[in-house]
Amino acid sequence: MGRVSGAAAARVIGEFAEELDVAALPEPVVHAAQSLILDAVGTAVAASREDFAVRAERALTALAGDAPGDATVVGRSTRLPLRDAVTLNGVLVHGLDFDDTHPPAVLHPTASALPAVLGLAERHGLTGGDILLGYVLAVEVTTRLGAAASGAFHLRGFHPTGVLGVFGAAVAAARLTGLSAQGIATAQGVAGSLASGLLEFIGDGAWTKRLHPGWAAASGITAAALAAEDFVAPDEIYEGRYGLYASFLGTDHGAALKARLDTLGTVWETRAVAVKPYPACHFVHAFVDAAIALAERHDLDPERIEQIHCLIAEEEIPSVFEPLPVKRRPRSAYEAQFSVPHAVASALTRRRFTRDELTPAVRGDPVVRELARRTTYGPDPDSLFPRAFSGEVRIRLDDGSLVTHREQVNRGALERPLSPAEIRAKFDANIAGVLSPDGADELARLVAALPELDDPAPLFAALAP
C-alpha cells in the first residue's frame, strides 16, 4: 500500500511522516494551516470562561493534585501537567462547536491536532515551523482516516473527531519527538486501543462531545511516548481483523484508505478543512444561510409562515432533526447548536445566527418556538454529503405561495472558503472581552509568523495572558 509495497497503512503513514519536512509544505498549505490555527485559538479563548470550561479545569486540577504544572491552558492563567493541559485545550477548542470541520471526513481535525502539537512544542522548546509541521501531519492523517469511511462512523454512533483524532495526534507527536517511521507506526498501533467517542450526547445535549478531541490529543501523545520505549503494538491497526474499521464499523474500508494514502504529499487535505461561519454543528449551516437568504429576499413576515420544510442528507438527520420534539424546543444552548428547526426559526426571525441566538431568551421566544414547531424535514436526493453539507429550505406562506432556497455547498468549504478578513473578524469577535485588542493583534501576528518563529515562548505568553 502506498510508499512501501504491501506495507500496512500505519507503516505507509509512518514513512510519509518521517520524510516530511516543513520546507516541503506548499505555501497554500502553510497559509491554510495558519488560518485554521488562528481560528482555533479564537474559539478556545471564547470558550475559556464558559461553565463547562471552568468545571473541566477544576476536575483536571484536582486530578493533578500536587503535581507541578508547566503547560499552558489557552485563555487561562492556570498551568497544568502536560496531558491535562492538552486535554483541557481540546475541550476549549471544540467546546462551543465553533471550530473547523473537514466535510469529507465529517470531523473536527484541529481540535485534537493543535492541542497535542502545542503541548509538545512548549514542553520541548520546538519552533514555529515544528508546530506547523506537526499540525499539518495530524490533520492530513486524521482527515484521510475519516474520509475513507464516508460518514459511516456517525451511522454507528461514534464521534469520528474522538475516534480518529488520536491517530493524527499520535503521528504528530511521534514525528516531533524524533521517532522513526517504525516508531510512528507503533504509535498508531498503540493509539488504536485509546480511540473513543460516543454520540449519545445528541439525545440530551450532554457535554461529553466536548471532551472527545482533548482526550484524543492527550491519548495521542501518550501513544507516542509508549512507542518511544518500544511498547509493542499491532501492525495492522487499520485494516486488521480487529482493526479500526472492522471493530468500529464492521466493514472493510481498506481500498478506500489506500486510495486516500496514495495521495499523501500530492493532495493536501488541510486545504479542504472548512472554517465555520456559525456557532453550530456544520450540518446546520446551509439551512441558516438559506433561511437568511429567504427572509431578506422576500422580506418575510414570520407571522405569514405556515410551514418550513427542509431537505437534508439522510446521514445528517439523526444529529440535527432527531428526536424531533427536542430539536423543536432545545433545552440548552448545546441542544440548539444541533437543531435545524431552532436555527432556521431564529434565522428567519432575526436574520442572523450568532451565539446570541443560542441564549435562553431566543430559545424561549414564542415566535421562534412556533416556527420551529412548523419545521419538518425530508431526505435530500441531491445532497453532496459528505463532500459538502447541502441544504434546502422550502417555506409555504399563508396565501399558498412557496418560496425556496438551496445551498448546495456550505460556506467555508473548499469551494466556498471564508476570506482571510472573515476569519480575522470571527477571531476578533471570539476573543473580545477576554484578550485586549493589543493582545489579539499580538496573537494574530505570532500565528502569521510561525514559519520564522524560533522560540515559541512569546506565542504561549500570548495564548494565556
mmCIF file with all atom_site columns, N, CA and C in Angstrom, residues 20-23 25 29-30 33-34 36-38 40-41 110 112-140 168-169 171-173 175-177 270 443 446-461 463:
data_model
loop_
_atom_site.group_PDB
_atom_site.id
_atom_site.type_symbol
_atom_site.label_atom_id
_atom_site.label_alt_id
_atom_site.label_comp_id
_atom_site.label_asym_id
_atom_site.label_entity_id
_atom_site.label_seq_id
_atom_site.pdbx_PDB_ins_code
_atom_site.Cartn_x
_atom_site.Cartn_y
_atom_site.Cartn_z
_atom_site.occupancy
_atom_site.B_iso_or_equiv
_atom_site.pdbx_formal_charge
_atom_site.auth_seq_id
_atom_site.auth_comp_id
_atom_site.auth_asym_id
_atom_site.auth_atom_id
_atom_site.pdbx_PDB_model_num
ATOM 1   N N  . LEU A 1 20  ? 8.634  13.883 5.745  1.00 0.00 ? 20  LEU A N  1
ATOM 2   C CA . LEU A 1 20  ? 8.115  15.225 5.503  1.00 0.00 ? 20  LEU A CA 1
ATOM 3   C C  . LEU A 1 20  ? 8.879  16.266 6.307  1.00 0.00 ? 20  LEU A C  1
ATOM 4   N N  . ASP A 1 21  ? 9.219  17.353 5.634  1.00 0.00 ? 21  ASP A N  1
ATOM 5   C CA . ASP A 1 21  ? 9.889  18.478 6.266  1.00 0.00 ? 21  ASP A CA 1
ATOM 6   C C  . ASP A 1 21  ? 9.037  19.716 6.073  1.00 0.00 ? 21  ASP A C  1
ATOM 7   N N  . VAL A 1 22  ? 9.089  20.634 7.024  1.00 0.00 ? 22  VAL A N  1
ATOM 8   C CA . VAL A 1 22  ? 8.241  21.820 6.919  1.00 0.00 ? 22  VAL A CA 1
ATOM 9   C C  . VAL A 1 22  ? 8.554  22.626 5.662  1.00 0.00 ? 22  VAL A C  1
ATOM 10  N N  . ALA A 1 23  ? 9.804  22.582 5.202  1.00 0.00 ? 23  ALA A N  1
ATOM 11  C CA . ALA A 1 23  ? 10.168 23.324 3.996  1.00 0.00 ? 23  ALA A CA 1
ATOM 12  C C  . ALA A 1 23  ? 9.481  22.778 2.756  1.00 0.00 ? 23  ALA A C  1
ATOM 13  N N  . LEU A 1 25  ? 6.318  21.882 2.661  1.00 0.00 ? 25  LEU A N  1
ATOM 14  C CA . LEU A 1 25  ? 4.900  22.214 2.657  1.00 0.00 ? 25  LEU A CA 1
ATOM 15  C C  . LEU A 1 25  ? 4.631  23.324 1.644  1.00 0.00 ? 25  LEU A C  1
ATOM 16  N N  . VAL A 1 29  ? -0.704 25.512 1.622  1.00 0.00 ? 29  VAL A N  1
ATOM 17  C CA . VAL A 1 29  ? -0.969 24.650 2.781  1.00 0.00 ? 29  VAL A CA 1
ATOM 18  C C  . VAL A 1 29  ? -0.571 25.367 4.065  1.00 0.00 ? 29  VAL A C  1
ATOM 19  N N  . VAL A 1 30  ? 0.571  26.033 4.038  1.00 0.00 ? 30  VAL A N  1
ATOM 20  C CA . VAL A 1 30  ? 1.014  26.792 5.208  1.00 0.00 ? 30  VAL A CA 1
ATOM 21  C C  . VAL A 1 30  ? 0.008  27.885 5.547  1.00 0.00 ? 30  VAL A C  1
ATOM 22  N N  . ALA A 1 33  ? -3.063 26.352 7.059  1.00 0.00 ? 33  ALA A N  1
ATOM 23  C CA . ALA A 1 33  ? -2.797 25.921 8.436  1.00 0.00 ? 33  ALA A CA 1
ATOM 24  C C  . ALA A 1 33  ? -2.795 27.112 9.385  1.00 0.00 ? 33  ALA A C  1
ATOM 25  N N  . GLN A 1 34  ? -2.193 28.206 8.978  1.00 0.00 ? 34  GLN A N  1
ATOM 26  C CA . GLN A 1 34  ? -2.156 29.384 9.845  1.00 0.00 ? 34  GLN A CA 1
ATOM 27  C C  . GLN A 1 34  ? -3.563 29.940 10.091 1.00 0.00 ? 34  GLN A C  1
ATOM 28  N N  . LEU A 1 36  ? -6.348 28.223 10.039 1.00 0.00 ? 36  LEU A N  1
ATOM 29  C CA . LEU A 1 36  ? -7.059 27.278 10.895 1.00 0.00 ? 36  LEU A CA 1
ATOM 30  C C  . LEU A 1 36  ? -6.583 27.374 12.338 1.00 0.00 ? 36  LEU A C  1
ATOM 31  N N  . ILE A 1 37  ? -5.295 27.570 12.530 1.00 0.00 ? 37  ILE A N  1
ATOM 32  C CA . ILE A 1 37  ? -4.759 27.713 13.884 1.00 0.00 ? 37  ILE A CA 1
ATOM 33  C C  . ILE A 1 37  ? -5.287 28.991 14.528 1.00 0.00 ? 37  ILE A C  1
ATOM 34  N N  . LEU A 1 38  ? -5.301 30.090 13.780 1.00 0.00 ? 38  LEU A N  1
ATOM 35  C CA . LEU A 1 38  ? -5.834 31.346 14.318 1.00 0.00 ? 38  LEU A CA 1
ATOM 36  C C  . LEU A 1 38  ? -7.304 31.184 14.696 1.00 0.00 ? 38  LEU A C  1
ATOM 37  N N  . ALA A 1 40  ? -8.841 28.451 15.524 1.00 0.00 ? 40  ALA A N  1
ATOM 38  C CA . ALA A 1 40  ? -8.970 27.542 16.672 1.00 0.00 ? 40  ALA A CA 1
ATOM 39  C C  . ALA A 1 40  ? -8.628 28.222 17.983 1.00 0.00 ? 40  ALA A C  1
ATOM 40  N N  . VAL A 1 41  ? -7.559 29.004 18.011 1.00 0.00 ? 41  VAL A N  1
ATOM 41  C CA . VAL A 1 41  ? -7.221 29.666 19.271 1.00 0.00 ? 41  VAL A CA 1
ATOM 42  C C  . VAL A 1 41  ? -8.289 30.708 19.627 1.00 0.00 ? 41  VAL A C  1
ATOM 43  N N  . THR A 1 110 ? -8.766 20.068 13.806 1.00 0.00 ? 110 THR A N  1
ATOM 44  C CA . THR A 1 110 ? -7.870 20.936 14.566 1.00 0.00 ? 110 THR A CA 1
ATOM 45  C C  . THR A 1 110 ? -8.022 20.753 16.066 1.00 0.00 ? 110 THR A C  1
ATOM 46  N N  . SER A 1 112 ? -8.154 18.257 17.969 1.00 0.00 ? 112 SER A N  1
ATOM 47  C CA . SER A 1 112 ? -7.211 17.301 18.568 1.00 0.00 ? 112 SER A CA 1
ATOM 48  C C  . SER A 1 112 ? -5.782 17.569 18.105 1.00 0.00 ? 112 SER A C  1
ATOM 49  N N  . ALA A 1 113 ? -5.610 17.991 16.864 1.00 0.00 ? 113 ALA A N  1
ATOM 50  C CA . ALA A 1 113 ? -4.265 18.204 16.315 1.00 0.00 ? 113 ALA A CA 1
ATOM 51  C C  . ALA A 1 113 ? -3.528 19.326 17.029 1.00 0.00 ? 113 ALA A C  1
ATOM 52  N N  . LEU A 1 114 ? -4.181 20.475 17.164 1.00 0.00 ? 114 LEU A N  1
ATOM 53  C CA . LEU A 1 114 ? -3.472 21.637 17.702 1.00 0.00 ? 114 LEU A CA 1
ATOM 54  C C  . LEU A 1 114 ? -3.102 21.503 19.177 1.00 0.00 ? 114 LEU A C  1
ATOM 55  N N  . PRO A 1 115 ? -4.007 21.051 20.064 1.00 0.00 ? 115 PRO A N  1
ATOM 56  C CA . PRO A 1 115 ? -3.590 20.904 21.469 1.00 0.00 ? 115 PRO A CA 1
ATOM 57  C C  . PRO A 1 115 ? -2.409 19.964 21.652 1.00 0.00 ? 115 PRO A C  1
ATOM 58  N N  . ALA A 1 116 ? -2.388 18.857 20.909 1.00 0.00 ? 116 ALA A N  1
ATOM 59  C CA . ALA A 1 116 ? -1.266 17.918 21.029 1.00 0.00 ? 116 ALA A CA 1
ATOM 60  C C  . ALA A 1 116 ? 0.040  18.570 20.614 1.00 0.00 ? 116 ALA A C  1
ATOM 61  N N  . VAL A 1 117 ? 0.008  19.258 19.486 1.00 0.00 ? 117 VAL A N  1
ATOM 62  C CA . VAL A 1 117 ? 1.228  19.877 18.943 1.00 0.00 ? 117 VAL A CA 1
ATOM 63  C C  . VAL A 1 117 ? 1.696  21.028 19.825 1.00 0.00 ? 117 VAL A C  1
ATOM 64  N N  . LEU A 1 118 ? 0.772  21.863 20.277 1.00 0.00 ? 118 LEU A N  1
ATOM 65  C CA . LEU A 1 118 ? 1.164  22.977 21.144 1.00 0.00 ? 118 LEU A CA 1
ATOM 66  C C  . LEU A 1 118 ? 1.759  22.466 22.455 1.00 0.00 ? 118 LEU A C  1
ATOM 67  N N  . GLY A 1 119 ? 1.164  21.432 23.018 1.00 0.00 ? 119 GLY A N  1
ATOM 68  C CA . GLY A 1 119 ? 1.683  20.899 24.264 1.00 0.00 ? 119 GLY A CA 1
ATOM 69  C C  . GLY A 1 119 ? 3.114  20.409 24.134 1.00 0.00 ? 119 GLY A C  1
ATOM 70  N N  . LEU A 1 120 ? 3.386  19.678 23.057 1.00 0.00 ? 120 LEU A N  1
ATOM 71  C CA . LEU A 1 120 ? 4.743  19.164 22.855 1.00 0.00 ? 120 LEU A CA 1
ATOM 72  C C  . LEU A 1 120 ? 5.718  20.279 22.492 1.00 0.00 ? 120 LEU A C  1
ATOM 73  N N  . ALA A 1 121 ? 5.258  21.266 21.732 1.00 0.00 ? 121 ALA A N  1
ATOM 74  C CA . ALA A 1 121 ? 6.139  22.376 21.358 1.00 0.00 ? 121 ALA A CA 1
ATOM 75  C C  . ALA A 1 121 ? 6.593  23.145 22.593 1.00 0.00 ? 121 ALA A C  1
ATOM 76  N N  . GLU A 1 122 ? 5.668  23.363 23.531 1.00 0.00 ? 122 GLU A N  1
ATOM 77  C CA . GLU A 1 122 ? 6.038  24.071 24.752 1.00 0.00 ? 122 GLU A CA 1
ATOM 78  C C  . GLU A 1 122 ? 6.962  23.217 25.618 1.00 0.00 ? 122 GLU A C  1
ATOM 79  N N  . ARG A 1 123 ? 6.671  21.937 25.727 1.00 0.00 ? 123 ARG A N  1
ATOM 80  C CA . ARG A 1 123 ? 7.493  21.055 26.561 1.00 0.00 ? 123 ARG A CA 1
ATOM 81  C C  . ARG A 1 123 ? 8.925  20.958 26.032 1.00 0.00 ? 123 ARG A C  1
ATOM 82  N N  . HIS A 1 124 ? 9.076  20.841 24.727 1.00 0.00 ? 124 HIS A N  1
ATOM 83  C CA . HIS A 1 124 ? 10.394 20.572 24.147 1.00 0.00 ? 124 HIS A CA 1
ATOM 84  C C  . HIS A 1 124 ? 11.043 21.797 23.501 1.00 0.00 ? 124 HIS A C  1
ATOM 85  N N  . GLY A 1 125 ? 10.417 22.965 23.607 1.00 0.00 ? 125 GLY A N  1
ATOM 86  C CA . GLY A 1 125 ? 11.004 24.168 23.026 1.00 0.00 ? 125 GLY A CA 1
ATOM 87  C C  . GLY A 1 125 ? 11.121 24.109 21.514 1.00 0.00 ? 125 GLY A C  1
ATOM 88  N N  . LEU A 1 126 ? 10.114 23.548 20.862 1.00 0.00 ? 126 LEU A N  1
ATOM 89  C CA . LEU A 1 126 ? 10.145 23.412 19.408 1.00 0.00 ? 126 LEU A CA 1
ATOM 90  C C  . LEU A 1 126 ? 9.874  24.751 18.733 1.00 0.00 ? 126 LEU A C  1
ATOM 91  N N  . THR A 1 127 ? 10.161 24.832 17.448 1.00 0.00 ? 127 THR A N  1
ATOM 92  C CA . THR A 1 127 ? 10.000 26.075 16.696 1.00 0.00 ? 127 THR A CA 1
ATOM 93  C C  . THR A 1 127 ? 8.583  26.206 16.142 1.00 0.00 ? 127 THR A C  1
ATOM 94  N N  . GLY A 1 128 ? 8.293  27.396 15.626 1.00 0.00 ? 128 GLY A N  1
ATOM 95  C CA . GLY A 1 128 ? 7.024  27.592 14.938 1.00 0.00 ? 128 GLY A CA 1
ATOM 96  C C  . GLY A 1 128 ? 6.897  26.693 13.730 1.00 0.00 ? 128 GLY A C  1
ATOM 97  N N  . GLY A 1 129 ? 8.013  26.449 13.049 1.00 0.00 ? 129 GLY A N  1
ATOM 98  C CA . GLY A 1 129 ? 7.989  25.528 11.914 1.00 0.00 ? 129 GLY A CA 1
ATOM 99  C C  . GLY A 1 129 ? 7.620  24.121 12.348 1.00 0.00 ? 129 GLY A C  1
ATOM 100 N N  . ASP A 1 130 ? 8.116  23.701 13.521 1.00 0.00 ? 130 ASP A N  1
ATOM 101 C CA . ASP A 1 130 ? 7.746  22.387 14.053 1.00 0.00 ? 130 ASP A CA 1
ATOM 102 C C  . ASP A 1 130 ? 6.247  22.322 14.345 1.00 0.00 ? 130 ASP A C  1
ATOM 103 N N  . ILE A 1 131 ? 5.703  23.405 14.886 1.00 0.00 ? 131 ILE A N  1
ATOM 104 C CA . ILE A 1 131 ? 4.270  23.453 15.168 1.00 0.00 ? 131 ILE A CA 1
ATOM 105 C C  . ILE A 1 131 ? 3.478  23.275 13.881 1.00 0.00 ? 131 ILE A C  1
ATOM 106 N N  . LEU A 1 132 ? 3.873  23.985 12.831 1.00 0.00 ? 132 LEU A N  1
ATOM 107 C CA . LEU A 1 132 ? 3.184  23.851 11.543 1.00 0.00 ? 132 LEU A CA 1
ATOM 108 C C  . LEU A 1 132 ? 3.299  22.439 10.995 1.00 0.00 ? 132 LEU A C  1
ATOM 109 N N  . LEU A 1 133 ? 4.497  21.875 11.052 1.00 0.00 ? 133 LEU A N  1
ATOM 110 C CA . LEU A 1 133 ? 4.711  20.529 10.529 1.00 0.00 ? 133 LEU A CA 1
ATOM 111 C C  . LEU A 1 133 ? 3.844  19.516 11.279 1.00 0.00 ? 133 LEU A C  1
ATOM 112 N N  . GLY A 1 134 ? 3.897  19.543 12.605 1.00 0.00 ? 134 GLY A N  1
ATOM 113 C CA . GLY A 1 134 ? 3.122  18.588 13.390 1.00 0.00 ? 134 GLY A CA 1
ATOM 114 C C  . GLY A 1 134 ? 1.632  18.766 13.171 1.00 0.00 ? 134 GLY A C  1
ATOM 115 N N  . TYR A 1 135 ? 1.190  20.005 13.115 1.00 0.00 ? 135 TYR A N  1
ATOM 116 C CA . TYR A 1 135 ? -0.229 20.273 12.905 1.00 0.00 ? 135 TYR A CA 1
ATOM 117 C C  . TYR A 1 135 ? -0.703 19.725 11.561 1.00 0.00 ? 135 TYR A C  1
ATOM 118 N N  . VAL A 1 136 ? 0.028  20.026 10.507 1.00 0.00 ? 136 VAL A N  1
ATOM 119 C CA . VAL A 1 136 ? -0.381 19.557 9.175  1.00 0.00 ? 136 VAL A CA 1
ATOM 120 C C  . VAL A 1 136 ? -0.365 18.033 9.118  1.00 0.00 ? 136 VAL A C  1
ATOM 121 N N  . LEU A 1 137 ? 0.639  17.407 9.704  1.00 0.00 ? 137 LEU A N  1
ATOM 122 C CA . LEU A 1 137 ? 0.679  15.945 9.728  1.00 0.00 ? 137 LEU A CA 1
ATOM 123 C C  . LEU A 1 137 ? -0.558 15.363 10.407 1.00 0.00 ? 137 LEU A C  1
ATOM 124 N N  . ALA A 1 138 ? -0.896 15.896 11.559 1.00 0.00 ? 138 ALA A N  1
ATOM 125 C CA . ALA A 1 138 ? -2.060 15.380 12.288 1.00 0.00 ? 138 ALA A CA 1
ATOM 126 C C  . ALA A 1 138 ? -3.335 15.552 11.479 1.00 0.00 ? 138 ALA A C  1
ATOM 127 N N  . VAL A 1 139 ? -3.485 16.699 10.847 1.00 0.00 ? 139 VAL A N  1
ATOM 128 C CA . VAL A 1 139 ? -4.691 16.955 10.044 1.00 0.00 ? 139 VAL A CA 1
ATOM 129 C C  . VAL A 1 139 ? -4.739 16.035 8.834  1.00 0.00 ? 139 VAL A C  1
ATOM 130 N N  . GLU A 1 140 ? -3.607 15.865 8.146  1.00 0.00 ? 140 GLU A N  1
ATOM 131 C CA . GLU A 1 140 ? -3.580 15.025 6.950  1.00 0.00 ? 140 GLU A CA 1
ATOM 132 C C  . GLU A 1 140 ? -3.932 13.572 7.276  1.00 0.00 ? 140 GLU A C  1
ATOM 133 N N  . GLY A 1 168 ? -4.076 10.920 14.417 1.00 0.00 ? 168 GLY A N  1
ATOM 134 C CA . GLY A 1 168 ? -3.333 12.075 13.915 1.00 0.00 ? 168 GLY A CA 1
ATOM 135 C C  . GLY A 1 168 ? -2.445 12.673 14.983 1.00 0.00 ? 168 GLY A C  1
ATOM 136 N N  . ALA A 1 169 ? -2.958 12.771 16.214 1.00 0.00 ? 169 ALA A N  1
ATOM 137 C CA . ALA A 1 169 ? -2.155 13.299 17.304 1.00 0.00 ? 169 ALA A CA 1
ATOM 138 C C  . ALA A 1 169 ? -0.948 12.410 17.580 1.00 0.00 ? 169 ALA A C  1
ATOM 139 N N  . VAL A 1 171 ? 0.643  10.446 15.429 1.00 0.00 ? 171 VAL A N  1
ATOM 140 C CA . VAL A 1 171 ? 1.612  10.614 14.338 1.00 0.00 ? 171 VAL A CA 1
ATOM 141 C C  . VAL A 1 171 ? 2.407  11.903 14.531 1.00 0.00 ? 171 VAL A C  1
ATOM 142 N N  . ALA A 1 172 ? 1.699  13.006 14.820 1.00 0.00 ? 172 ALA A N  1
ATOM 143 C CA . ALA A 1 172 ? 2.391  14.280 15.011 1.00 0.00 ? 172 ALA A CA 1
ATOM 144 C C  . ALA A 1 172 ? 3.342  14.209 16.197 1.00 0.00 ? 172 ALA A C  1
ATOM 145 N N  . ALA A 1 173 ? 2.875  13.644 17.299 1.00 0.00 ? 173 ALA A N  1
ATOM 146 C CA . ALA A 1 173 ? 3.704  13.563 18.500 1.00 0.00 ? 173 ALA A CA 1
ATOM 147 C C  . ALA A 1 173 ? 4.934  12.697 18.263 1.00 0.00 ? 173 ALA A C  1
ATOM 148 N N  . ARG A 1 175 ? 6.429  12.055 15.379 1.00 0.00 ? 175 ARG A N  1
ATOM 149 C CA . ARG A 1 175 ? 7.347  12.756 14.463 1.00 0.00 ? 175 ARG A CA 1
ATOM 150 C C  . ARG A 1 175 ? 8.085  13.876 15.175 1.00 0.00 ? 175 ARG A C  1
ATOM 151 N N  . LEU A 1 176 ? 7.375  14.665 15.982 1.00 0.00 ? 176 LEU A N  1
ATOM 152 C CA . LEU A 1 176 ? 8.009  15.810 16.645 1.00 0.00 ? 176 LEU A CA 1
ATOM 153 C C  . LEU A 1 176 ? 8.974  15.396 17.740 1.00 0.00 ? 176 LEU A C  1
ATOM 154 N N  . THR A 1 177 ? 8.829  14.187 18.259 1.00 0.00 ? 177 THR A N  1
ATOM 155 C CA . THR A 1 177 ? 9.764  13.716 19.289 1.00 0.00 ? 177 THR A CA 1
ATOM 156 C C  . THR A 1 177 ? 10.845 12.804 18.703 1.00 0.00 ? 177 THR A C  1
ATOM 157 N N  . THR A 1 270 ? -5.489 19.488 4.338  1.00 0.00 ? 270 THR A N  1
ATOM 158 C CA . THR A 1 270 ? -5.519 20.674 5.189  1.00 0.00 ? 270 THR A CA 1
ATOM 159 C C  . THR A 1 270 ? -6.249 21.818 4.501  1.00 0.00 ? 270 THR A C  1
ATOM 160 N N  . LEU A 1 443 ? -1.290 38.069 19.203 1.00 0.00 ? 443 LEU A N  1
ATOM 161 C CA . LEU A 1 443 ? -1.506 36.651 18.963 1.00 0.00 ? 443 LEU A CA 1
ATOM 162 C C  . LEU A 1 443 ? -1.634 36.374 17.470 1.00 0.00 ? 443 LEU A C  1
ATOM 163 N N  . LEU A 1 446 ? 1.816  36.548 15.842 1.00 0.00 ? 446 LEU A N  1
ATOM 164 C CA . LEU A 1 446 ? 2.668  35.390 16.116 1.00 0.00 ? 446 LEU A CA 1
ATOM 165 C C  . LEU A 1 446 ? 2.240  34.175 15.299 1.00 0.00 ? 446 LEU A C  1
ATOM 166 N N  . VAL A 1 447 ? 0.936  33.972 15.113 1.00 0.00 ? 447 VAL A N  1
ATOM 167 C CA . VAL A 1 447 ? 0.482  32.867 14.267 1.00 0.00 ? 447 VAL A CA 1
ATOM 168 C C  . VAL A 1 447 ? 0.923  33.089 12.833 1.00 0.00 ? 447 VAL A C  1
ATOM 169 N N  . ALA A 1 448 ? 0.834  34.337 12.365 1.00 0.00 ? 448 ALA A N  1
ATOM 170 C CA . ALA A 1 448 ? 1.276  34.647 10.998 1.00 0.00 ? 448 ALA A CA 1
ATOM 171 C C  . ALA A 1 448 ? 2.779  34.474 10.843 1.00 0.00 ? 448 ALA A C  1
ATOM 172 N N  . ALA A 1 449 ? 3.523  34.589 11.946 1.00 0.00 ? 449 ALA A N  1
ATOM 173 C CA . ALA A 1 449 ? 4.988  34.490 11.896 1.00 0.00 ? 449 ALA A CA 1
ATOM 174 C C  . ALA A 1 449 ? 5.492  33.086 12.227 1.00 0.00 ? 449 ALA A C  1
ATOM 175 N N  . LEU A 1 450 ? 4.614  32.105 12.363 1.00 0.00 ? 450 LEU A N  1
ATOM 176 C CA . LEU A 1 450 ? 5.038  30.760 12.772 1.00 0.00 ? 450 LEU A CA 1
ATOM 177 C C  . LEU A 1 450 ? 6.210  30.202 11.963 1.00 0.00 ? 450 LEU A C  1
ATOM 178 N N  . PRO A 1 451 ? 6.245  30.339 10.638 1.00 0.00 ? 451 PRO A N  1
ATOM 179 C CA . PRO A 1 451 ? 7.365  29.744 9.887  1.00 0.00 ? 451 PRO A CA 1
ATOM 180 C C  . PRO A 1 451 ? 8.728  30.290 10.313 1.00 0.00 ? 451 PRO A C  1
ATOM 181 N N  . GLU A 1 452 ? 8.766  31.501 10.848 1.00 0.00 ? 452 GLU A N  1
ATOM 182 C CA . GLU A 1 452 ? 10.042 32.109 11.239 1.00 0.00 ? 452 GLU A CA 1
ATOM 183 C C  . GLU A 1 452 ? 10.237 32.146 12.752 1.00 0.00 ? 452 GLU A C  1
ATOM 184 N N  . LEU A 1 453 ? 9.324  31.560 13.501 1.00 0.00 ? 453 LEU A N  1
ATOM 185 C CA . LEU A 1 453 ? 9.357  31.661 14.959 1.00 0.00 ? 453 LEU A CA 1
ATOM 186 C C  . LEU A 1 453 ? 10.287 30.597 15.534 1.00 0.00 ? 453 LEU A C  1
ATOM 187 N N  . ASP A 1 454 ? 11.487 30.997 15.942 1.00 0.00 ? 454 ASP A N  1
ATOM 188 C CA . ASP A 1 454 ? 12.451 30.038 16.501 1.00 0.00 ? 454 ASP A CA 1
ATOM 189 C C  . ASP A 1 454 ? 12.161 29.714 17.955 1.00 0.00 ? 454 ASP A C  1
ATOM 190 N N  . ASP A 1 455 ? 11.628 30.685 18.689 1.00 0.00 ? 455 ASP A N  1
ATOM 191 C CA . ASP A 1 455 ? 11.338 30.496 20.114 1.00 0.00 ? 455 ASP A CA 1
ATOM 192 C C  . ASP A 1 455 ? 9.824  30.617 20.309 1.00 0.00 ? 455 ASP A C  1
ATOM 193 N N  . PRO A 1 456 ? 9.165  29.549 20.774 1.00 0.00 ? 456 PRO A N  1
ATOM 194 C CA . PRO A 1 456 ? 7.709  29.603 20.914 1.00 0.00 ? 456 PRO A CA 1
ATOM 195 C C  . PRO A 1 456 ? 7.223  30.313 22.165 1.00 0.00 ? 456 PRO A C  1
ATOM 196 N N  . ALA A 1 457 ? 8.123  30.722 23.051 1.00 0.00 ? 457 ALA A N  1
ATOM 197 C CA . ALA A 1 457 ? 7.710  31.310 24.330 1.00 0.00 ? 457 ALA A CA 1
ATOM 198 C C  . ALA A 1 457 ? 6.759  32.497 24.160 1.00 0.00 ? 457 ALA A C  1
ATOM 199 N N  . PRO A 1 458 ? 7.023  33.432 23.240 1.00 0.00 ? 458 PRO A N  1
ATOM 200 C CA . PRO A 1 458 ? 6.078  34.547 23.088 1.00 0.00 ? 458 PRO A CA 1
ATOM 201 C C  . PRO A 1 458 ? 4.687  34.091 22.675 1.00 0.00 ? 458 PRO A C  1
ATOM 202 N N  . LEU A 1 459 ? 4.599  33.024 21.887 1.00 0.00 ? 459 LEU A N  1
ATOM 203 C CA . LEU A 1 459 ? 3.300  32.513 21.480 1.00 0.00 ? 459 LEU A CA 1
ATOM 204 C C  . LEU A 1 459 ? 2.518  32.014 22.684 1.00 0.00 ? 459 LEU A C  1
ATOM 205 N N  . PHE A 1 460 ? 3.161  31.281 23.569 1.00 0.00 ? 460 PHE A N  1
ATOM 206 C CA . PHE A 1 460 ? 2.463  30.749 24.744 1.00 0.00 ? 460 PHE A CA 1
ATOM 207 C C  . PHE A 1 460 ? 2.107  31.856 25.732 1.00 0.00 ? 460 PHE A C  1
ATOM 208 N N  . ALA A 1 461 ? 2.944  32.894 25.787 1.00 0.00 ? 461 ALA A N  1
ATOM 209 C CA . ALA A 1 461 ? 2.596  34.032 26.631 1.00 0.00 ? 461 ALA A CA 1
ATOM 210 C C  . ALA A 1 461 ? 1.358  34.743 26.097 1.00 0.00 ? 461 ALA A C  1
ATOM 211 N N  . LEU A 1 463 ? -1.025 33.300 24.328 1.00 0.00 ? 463 LEU A N  1
ATOM 212 C CA . LEU A 1 463 ? -2.181 32.414 24.442 1.00 0.00 ? 463 LEU A CA 1
ATOM 213 C C  . LEU A 1 463 ? -2.808 32.454 25.821 1.00 0.00 ? 463 LEU A C  1
#
